[in-house]
């Protein structure tokens, strides 16, 4: 069985997703969390079957 590594399409390989924006004093900050699709790795490993 082979494994195929692909860039996560949900986070575009960053491992995190932006869930909103906020402001602290005069600075705008991003609110981010770990990507649930790739679990923060930025890539997805899928097993492919060979014949």
Short mmCIF file of C-alpha atoms in Angstrom, two decimals:
data_model
loop_
_atom_site.label_atom_id
_atom_site.label_comp_id
_atom_site.label_asym_id
_atom_site.label_seq_id
_atom_site.Cartn_x
_atom_site.Cartn_y
_atom_site.Cartn_z
CA UNK A 1 0.00 0.00 0.00
CA UNK A 2 1.32 3.43 -0.93
CA UNK A 3 0.73 6.71 0.84
CA UNK A 4 -0.06 9.95 -0.91
CA UNK A 5 0.73 13.25 0.80
CA UNK A 6 -1.35 16.24 -0.23
CA UNK A 7 -1.48 19.83 0.89
CA UNK A 8 -4.56 20.45 3.02
CA UNK A 9 -7.14 22.32 0.96
CA UNK A 10 -8.90 23.76 3.99
CA UNK A 11 -5.88 25.66 5.37
CA UNK A 12 -3.73 25.74 2.18
CA UNK A 13 -0.86 24.04 3.97
CA UNK A 14 -0.54 26.51 6.86
CA UNK A 15 -1.98 24.20 9.53
CA UNK A 16 -4.25 26.92 10.86
CA UNK A 17 -7.44 28.67 9.86
CA UNK A 18 -8.56 32.22 10.56
CA UNK A 19 -11.78 32.26 12.57
CA UNK A 20 -12.11 36.01 12.91
CA UNK A 21 -10.44 39.33 13.51
CA UNK A 22 -10.24 41.47 16.58
CA UNK A 23 -8.77 44.77 17.66
CA UNK A 24 -6.50 45.39 20.63
CA UNK A 25 -5.95 49.11 21.13
CA UNK A 26 -4.92 50.20 17.63
CA UNK A 27 -3.72 46.81 16.35
CA UNK A 28 -5.84 44.42 14.31
CA UNK A 29 -5.19 40.79 15.18
CA UNK A 30 -6.30 37.53 13.59
CA UNK A 31 -8.00 34.90 15.68
CA UNK A 32 -6.69 31.55 14.46
CA UNK A 33 -7.10 27.92 15.43
CA UNK A 34 -5.51 24.64 14.43
CA UNK A 35 -7.01 23.25 11.25
CA UNK A 36 -9.39 20.38 12.11
CA UNK A 37 -8.92 18.75 8.70
CA UNK A 38 -5.14 18.19 8.90
CA UNK A 39 -4.78 18.60 12.69
CA UNK A 40 -2.32 21.46 12.26
CA UNK A 41 0.18 19.63 10.06
CA UNK A 42 -0.68 21.41 6.80
CA UNK A 43 -0.89 18.16 4.86
CA UNK A 44 -3.08 15.09 4.62
CA UNK A 45 -1.72 11.56 4.18
CA UNK A 46 -3.98 9.17 2.33
CA UNK A 47 -3.36 5.52 1.72
CA UNK A 48 -3.76 4.49 -1.89
CA UNK A 49 -4.30 0.91 -2.96
CA UNK A 50 -2.10 -0.56 -5.64
CA UNK A 51 -3.22 -3.36 -7.91
#
